[in-house]
PDB file of C-alpha atoms in Angstrom:
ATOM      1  CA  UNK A   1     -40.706 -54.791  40.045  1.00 64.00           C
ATOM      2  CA  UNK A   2     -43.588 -55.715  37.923  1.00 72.00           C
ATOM      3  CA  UNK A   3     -47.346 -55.561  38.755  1.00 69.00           C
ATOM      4  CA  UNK A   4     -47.062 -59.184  38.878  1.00 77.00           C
ATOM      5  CA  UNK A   5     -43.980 -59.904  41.054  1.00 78.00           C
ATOM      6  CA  UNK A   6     -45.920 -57.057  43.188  1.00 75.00           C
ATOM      7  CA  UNK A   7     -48.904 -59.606  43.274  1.00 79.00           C
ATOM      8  CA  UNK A   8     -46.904 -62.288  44.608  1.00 80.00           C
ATOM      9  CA  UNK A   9     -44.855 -60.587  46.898  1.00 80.00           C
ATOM     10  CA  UNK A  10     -47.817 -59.827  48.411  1.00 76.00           C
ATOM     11  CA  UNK A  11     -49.767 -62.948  48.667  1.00 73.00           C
ATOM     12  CA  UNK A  12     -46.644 -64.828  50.099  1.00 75.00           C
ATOM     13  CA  UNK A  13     -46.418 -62.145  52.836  1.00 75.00           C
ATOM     14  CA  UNK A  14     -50.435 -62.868  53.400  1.00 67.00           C
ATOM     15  CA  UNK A  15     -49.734 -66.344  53.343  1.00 67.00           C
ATOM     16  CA  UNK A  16     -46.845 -66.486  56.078  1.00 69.00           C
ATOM     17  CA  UNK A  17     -49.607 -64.105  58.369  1.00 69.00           C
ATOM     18  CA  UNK A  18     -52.800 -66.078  57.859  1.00 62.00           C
ATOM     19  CA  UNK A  19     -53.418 -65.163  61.852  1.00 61.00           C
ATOM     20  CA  UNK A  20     -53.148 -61.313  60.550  1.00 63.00           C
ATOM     21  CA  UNK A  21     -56.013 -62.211  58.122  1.00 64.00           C
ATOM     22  CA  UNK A  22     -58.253 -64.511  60.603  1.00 64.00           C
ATOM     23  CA  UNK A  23     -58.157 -61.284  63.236  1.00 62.00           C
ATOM     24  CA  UNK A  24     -59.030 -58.669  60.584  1.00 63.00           C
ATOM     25  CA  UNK A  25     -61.777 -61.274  59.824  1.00 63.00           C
ATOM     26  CA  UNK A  26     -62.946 -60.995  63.431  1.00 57.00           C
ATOM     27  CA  UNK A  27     -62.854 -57.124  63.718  1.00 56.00           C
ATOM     28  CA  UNK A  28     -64.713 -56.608  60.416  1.00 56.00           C
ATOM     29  CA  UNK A  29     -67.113 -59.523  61.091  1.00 53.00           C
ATOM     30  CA  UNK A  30     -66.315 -61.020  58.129  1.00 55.00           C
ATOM     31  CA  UNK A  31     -67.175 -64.762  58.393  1.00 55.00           C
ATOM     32  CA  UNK A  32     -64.207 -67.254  58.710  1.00 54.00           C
ATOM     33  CA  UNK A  33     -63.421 -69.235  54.697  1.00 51.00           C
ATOM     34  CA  UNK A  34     -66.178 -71.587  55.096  1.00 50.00           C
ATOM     35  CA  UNK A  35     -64.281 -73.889  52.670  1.00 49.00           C
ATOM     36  CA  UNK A  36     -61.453 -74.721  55.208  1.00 48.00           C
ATOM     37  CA  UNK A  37     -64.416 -76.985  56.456  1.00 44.00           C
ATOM     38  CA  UNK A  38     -64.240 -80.346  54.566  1.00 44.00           C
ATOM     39  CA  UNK A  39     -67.972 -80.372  54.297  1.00 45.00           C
ATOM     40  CA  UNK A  40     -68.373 -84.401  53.258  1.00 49.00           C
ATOM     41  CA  UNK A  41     -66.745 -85.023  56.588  1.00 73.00           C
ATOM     42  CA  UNK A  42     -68.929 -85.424  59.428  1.00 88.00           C
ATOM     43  CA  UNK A  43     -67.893 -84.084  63.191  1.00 94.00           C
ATOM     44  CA  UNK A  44     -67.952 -87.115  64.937  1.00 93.00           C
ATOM     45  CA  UNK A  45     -65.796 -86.460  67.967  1.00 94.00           C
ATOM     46  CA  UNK A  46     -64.002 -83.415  69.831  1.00 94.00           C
ATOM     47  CA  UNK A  47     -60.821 -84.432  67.769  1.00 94.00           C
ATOM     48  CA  UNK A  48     -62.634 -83.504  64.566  1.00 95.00           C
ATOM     49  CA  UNK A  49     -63.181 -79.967  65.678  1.00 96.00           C
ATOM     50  CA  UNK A  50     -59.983 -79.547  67.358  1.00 95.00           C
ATOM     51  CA  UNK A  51     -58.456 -80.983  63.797  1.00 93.00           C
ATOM     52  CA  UNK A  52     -60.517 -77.929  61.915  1.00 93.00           C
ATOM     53  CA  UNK A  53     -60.194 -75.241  64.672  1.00 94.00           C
ATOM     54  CA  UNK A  54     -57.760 -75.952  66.745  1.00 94.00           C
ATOM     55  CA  UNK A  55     -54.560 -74.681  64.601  1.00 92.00           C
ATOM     56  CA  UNK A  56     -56.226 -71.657  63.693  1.00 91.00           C
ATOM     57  CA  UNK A  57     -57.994 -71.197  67.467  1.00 94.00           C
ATOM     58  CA  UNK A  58     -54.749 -72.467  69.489  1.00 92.00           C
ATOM     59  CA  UNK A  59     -52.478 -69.497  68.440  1.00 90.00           C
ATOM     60  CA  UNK A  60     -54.653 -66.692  69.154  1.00 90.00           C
ATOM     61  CA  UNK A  61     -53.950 -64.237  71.905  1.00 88.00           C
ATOM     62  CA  UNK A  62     -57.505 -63.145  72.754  1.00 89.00           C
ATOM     63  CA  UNK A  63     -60.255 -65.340  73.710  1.00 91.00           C
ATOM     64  CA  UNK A  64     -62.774 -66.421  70.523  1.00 92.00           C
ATOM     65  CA  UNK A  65     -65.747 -67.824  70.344  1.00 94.00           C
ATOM     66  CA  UNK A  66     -66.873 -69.624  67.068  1.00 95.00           C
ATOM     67  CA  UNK A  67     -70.140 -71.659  66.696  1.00 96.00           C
ATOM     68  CA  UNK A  68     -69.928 -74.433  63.730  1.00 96.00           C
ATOM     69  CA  UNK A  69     -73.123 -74.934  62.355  1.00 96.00           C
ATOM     70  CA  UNK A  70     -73.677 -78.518  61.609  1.00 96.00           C
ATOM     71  CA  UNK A  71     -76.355 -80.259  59.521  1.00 95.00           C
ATOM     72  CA  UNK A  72     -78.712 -83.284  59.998  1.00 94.00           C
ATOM     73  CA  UNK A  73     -75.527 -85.664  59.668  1.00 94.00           C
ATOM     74  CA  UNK A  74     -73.746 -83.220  61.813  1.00 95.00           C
ATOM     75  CA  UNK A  75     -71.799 -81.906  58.467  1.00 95.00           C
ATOM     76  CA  UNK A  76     -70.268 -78.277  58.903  1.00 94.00           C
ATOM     77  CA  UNK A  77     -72.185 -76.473  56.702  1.00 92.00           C
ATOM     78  CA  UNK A  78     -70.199 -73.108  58.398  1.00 92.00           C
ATOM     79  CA  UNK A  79     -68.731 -71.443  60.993  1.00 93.00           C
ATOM     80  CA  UNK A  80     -68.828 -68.017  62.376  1.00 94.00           C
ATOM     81  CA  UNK A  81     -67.252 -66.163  65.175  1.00 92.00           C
ATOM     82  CA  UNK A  82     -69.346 -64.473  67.760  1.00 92.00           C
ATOM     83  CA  UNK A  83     -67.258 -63.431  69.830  1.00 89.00           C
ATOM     84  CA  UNK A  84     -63.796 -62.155  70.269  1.00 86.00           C
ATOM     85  CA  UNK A  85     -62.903 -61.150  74.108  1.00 78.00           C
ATOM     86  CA  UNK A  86     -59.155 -60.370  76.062  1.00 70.00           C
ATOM     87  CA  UNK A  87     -56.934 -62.519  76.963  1.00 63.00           C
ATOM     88  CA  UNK A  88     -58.786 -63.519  79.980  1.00 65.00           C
ATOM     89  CA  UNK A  89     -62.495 -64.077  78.751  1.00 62.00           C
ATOM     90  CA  UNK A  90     -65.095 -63.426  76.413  1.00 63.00           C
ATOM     91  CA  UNK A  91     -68.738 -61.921  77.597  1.00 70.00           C
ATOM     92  CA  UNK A  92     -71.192 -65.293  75.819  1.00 82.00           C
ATOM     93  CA  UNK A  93     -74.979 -64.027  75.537  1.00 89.00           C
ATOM     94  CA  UNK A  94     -76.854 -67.563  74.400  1.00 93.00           C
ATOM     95  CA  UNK A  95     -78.995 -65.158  71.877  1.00 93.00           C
ATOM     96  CA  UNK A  96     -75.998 -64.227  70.244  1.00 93.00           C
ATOM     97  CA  UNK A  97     -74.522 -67.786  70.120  1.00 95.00           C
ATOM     98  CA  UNK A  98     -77.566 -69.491  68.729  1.00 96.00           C
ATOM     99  CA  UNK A  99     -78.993 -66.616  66.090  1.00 95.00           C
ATOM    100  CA  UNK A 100     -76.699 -68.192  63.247  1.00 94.00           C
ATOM    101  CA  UNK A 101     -78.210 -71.645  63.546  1.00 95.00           C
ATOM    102  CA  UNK A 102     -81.684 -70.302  63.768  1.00 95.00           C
ATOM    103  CA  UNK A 103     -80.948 -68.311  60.842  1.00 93.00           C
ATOM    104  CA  UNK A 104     -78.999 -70.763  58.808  1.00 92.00           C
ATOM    105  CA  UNK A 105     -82.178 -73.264  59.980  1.00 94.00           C
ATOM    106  CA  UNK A 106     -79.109 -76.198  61.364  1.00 95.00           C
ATOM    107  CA  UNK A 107     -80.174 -78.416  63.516  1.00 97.00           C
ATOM    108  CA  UNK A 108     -76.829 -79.524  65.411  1.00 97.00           C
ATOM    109  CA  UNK A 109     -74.263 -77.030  66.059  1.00 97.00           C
ATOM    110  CA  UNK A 110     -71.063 -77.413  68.393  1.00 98.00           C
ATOM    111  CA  UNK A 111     -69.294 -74.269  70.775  1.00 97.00           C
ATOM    112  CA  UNK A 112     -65.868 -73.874  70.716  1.00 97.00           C
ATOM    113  CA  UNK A 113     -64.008 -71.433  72.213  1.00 95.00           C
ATOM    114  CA  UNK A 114     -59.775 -70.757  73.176  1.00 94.00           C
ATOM    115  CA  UNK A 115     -57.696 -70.353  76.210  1.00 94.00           C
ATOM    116  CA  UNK A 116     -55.076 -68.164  75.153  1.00 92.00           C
ATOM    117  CA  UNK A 117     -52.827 -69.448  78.029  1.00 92.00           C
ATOM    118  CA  UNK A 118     -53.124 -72.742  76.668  1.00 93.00           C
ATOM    119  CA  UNK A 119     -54.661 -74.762  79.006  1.00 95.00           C
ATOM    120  CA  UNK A 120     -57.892 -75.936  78.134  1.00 96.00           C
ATOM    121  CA  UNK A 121     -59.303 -76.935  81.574  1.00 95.00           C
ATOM    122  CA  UNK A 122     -63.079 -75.497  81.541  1.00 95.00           C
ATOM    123  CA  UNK A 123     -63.566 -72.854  83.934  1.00 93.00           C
ATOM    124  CA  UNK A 124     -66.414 -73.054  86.057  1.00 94.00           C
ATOM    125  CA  UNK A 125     -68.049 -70.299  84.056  1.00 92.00           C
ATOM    126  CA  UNK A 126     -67.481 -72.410  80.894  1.00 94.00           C
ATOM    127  CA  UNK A 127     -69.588 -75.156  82.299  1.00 95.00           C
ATOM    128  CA  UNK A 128     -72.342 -72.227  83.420  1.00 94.00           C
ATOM    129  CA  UNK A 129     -72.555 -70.975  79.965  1.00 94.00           C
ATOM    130  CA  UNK A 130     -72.263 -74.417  78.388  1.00 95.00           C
ATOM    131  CA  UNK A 131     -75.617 -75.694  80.504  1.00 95.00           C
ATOM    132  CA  UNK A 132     -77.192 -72.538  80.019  1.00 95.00           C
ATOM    133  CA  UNK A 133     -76.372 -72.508  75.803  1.00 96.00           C
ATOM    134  CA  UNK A 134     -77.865 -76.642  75.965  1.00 96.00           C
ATOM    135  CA  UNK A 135     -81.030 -75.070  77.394  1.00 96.00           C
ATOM    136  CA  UNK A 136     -81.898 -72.207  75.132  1.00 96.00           C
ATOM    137  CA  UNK A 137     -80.923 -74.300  72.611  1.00 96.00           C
ATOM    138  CA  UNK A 138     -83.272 -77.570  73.474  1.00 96.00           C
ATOM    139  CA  UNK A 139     -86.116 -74.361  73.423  1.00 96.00           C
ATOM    140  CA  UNK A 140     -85.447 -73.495  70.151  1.00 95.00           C
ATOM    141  CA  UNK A 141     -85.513 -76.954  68.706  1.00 96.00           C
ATOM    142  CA  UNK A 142     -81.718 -77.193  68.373  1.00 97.00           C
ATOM    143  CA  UNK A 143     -79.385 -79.718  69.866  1.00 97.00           C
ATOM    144  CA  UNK A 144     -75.979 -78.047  71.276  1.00 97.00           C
ATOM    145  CA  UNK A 145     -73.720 -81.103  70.635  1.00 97.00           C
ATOM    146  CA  UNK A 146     -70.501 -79.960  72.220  1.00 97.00           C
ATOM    147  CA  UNK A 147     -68.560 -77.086  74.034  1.00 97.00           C
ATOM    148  CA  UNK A 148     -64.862 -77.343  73.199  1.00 98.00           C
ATOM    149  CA  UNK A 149     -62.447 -75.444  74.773  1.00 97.00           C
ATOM    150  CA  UNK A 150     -59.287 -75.318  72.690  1.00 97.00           C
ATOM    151  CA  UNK A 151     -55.694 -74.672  74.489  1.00 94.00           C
ATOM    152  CA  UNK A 152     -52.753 -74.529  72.441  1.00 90.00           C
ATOM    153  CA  UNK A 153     -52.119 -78.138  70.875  1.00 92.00           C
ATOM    154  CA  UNK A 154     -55.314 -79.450  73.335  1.00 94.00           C
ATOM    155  CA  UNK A 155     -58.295 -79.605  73.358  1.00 95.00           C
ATOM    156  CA  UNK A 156     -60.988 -80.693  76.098  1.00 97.00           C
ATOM    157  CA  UNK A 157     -64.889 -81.377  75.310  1.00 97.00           C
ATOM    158  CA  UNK A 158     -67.210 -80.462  78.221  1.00 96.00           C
ATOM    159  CA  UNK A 159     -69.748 -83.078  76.630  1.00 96.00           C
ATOM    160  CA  UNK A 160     -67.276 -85.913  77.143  1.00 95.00           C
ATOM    161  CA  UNK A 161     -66.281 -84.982  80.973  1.00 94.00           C
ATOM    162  CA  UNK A 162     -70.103 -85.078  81.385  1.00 93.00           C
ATOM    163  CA  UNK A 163     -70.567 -81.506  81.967  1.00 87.00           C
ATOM    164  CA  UNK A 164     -73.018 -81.108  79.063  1.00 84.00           C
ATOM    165  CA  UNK A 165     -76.499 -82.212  80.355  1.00 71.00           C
TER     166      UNK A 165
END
């Protein structure tokens, strides 16, 4: 076999196990392709991010947390995963969450985390780390738009069942 038929064998293999690649992302904090975002499109609706996440975020079998970092016309200008928990829950530490929009200087950014067992009813904790996310955020002049919890082929947004103040 040839270096090149080498080549290809093995970006076919890392094409059929892009989820192999997104975790070794996560481990070695390597930020997510930030071109996967269509960055003319705006996020206007929970839809939006569960059409750019929720492929990707559905499958996994630990919990994830991603922030996308939005700009004035709530256009991703990235994402980045902060955390990556078990397959029950994921420790979220508002510092943490917010640091890449105070770095990146966005004004908008949206939460969005998975259920690995695919239902994406917020847990009461979601909704206590949602409220308390809105209000560090509102202190450091950003607006938390959303909290999206992604479940397999679902998705739910705690801003549109009112439990985002």
């Amino acid at each position: 076999m040839t270096a090149t038929a080498h080549t290809e064998a093995l970006l076919e293999a890392l094409r059929r196990n892009l989820h192999v690649l997104n975790e070794l992302a996560v481990r070695y904090e390597v930020e997510t392709d930030p071109g996967r975002a269509d960055e003319a499109s705006a996020i206007t609706c929970p839809d939006d991010v569960q059409r750019l996440l929720g492929a990707e975020m559905g499958a996994l079998c630990q919990e994830q947390v991603r922030v996308l970092l939005l700009d004035r016309r709530n256009r991703v200008t990235g994402q980045r995963v902060i955390y990556q928990g078990n397959c029950f829950s994921s420790v979220v530490r508002p510092a943490e969450v917010l640091r890449p929009a105070v770095l990146e200087g966005v004004p908008h950014l949206i939460v969005a985390h998975n259920h690995p067992s695919s239902d994406p009813s917020p847990s009461p904790q979601d909704v206590k780390v949602t409220r308390e996310l809105a209000e560090a955020a509102k202190l450091l002049g950003l607006e938390l738009l959303d909290h999206v919890v992604i479940g397999g082929d679902e998705a739910v947004s705690l801003k549109d069942r009112g439990l985002l103040d």
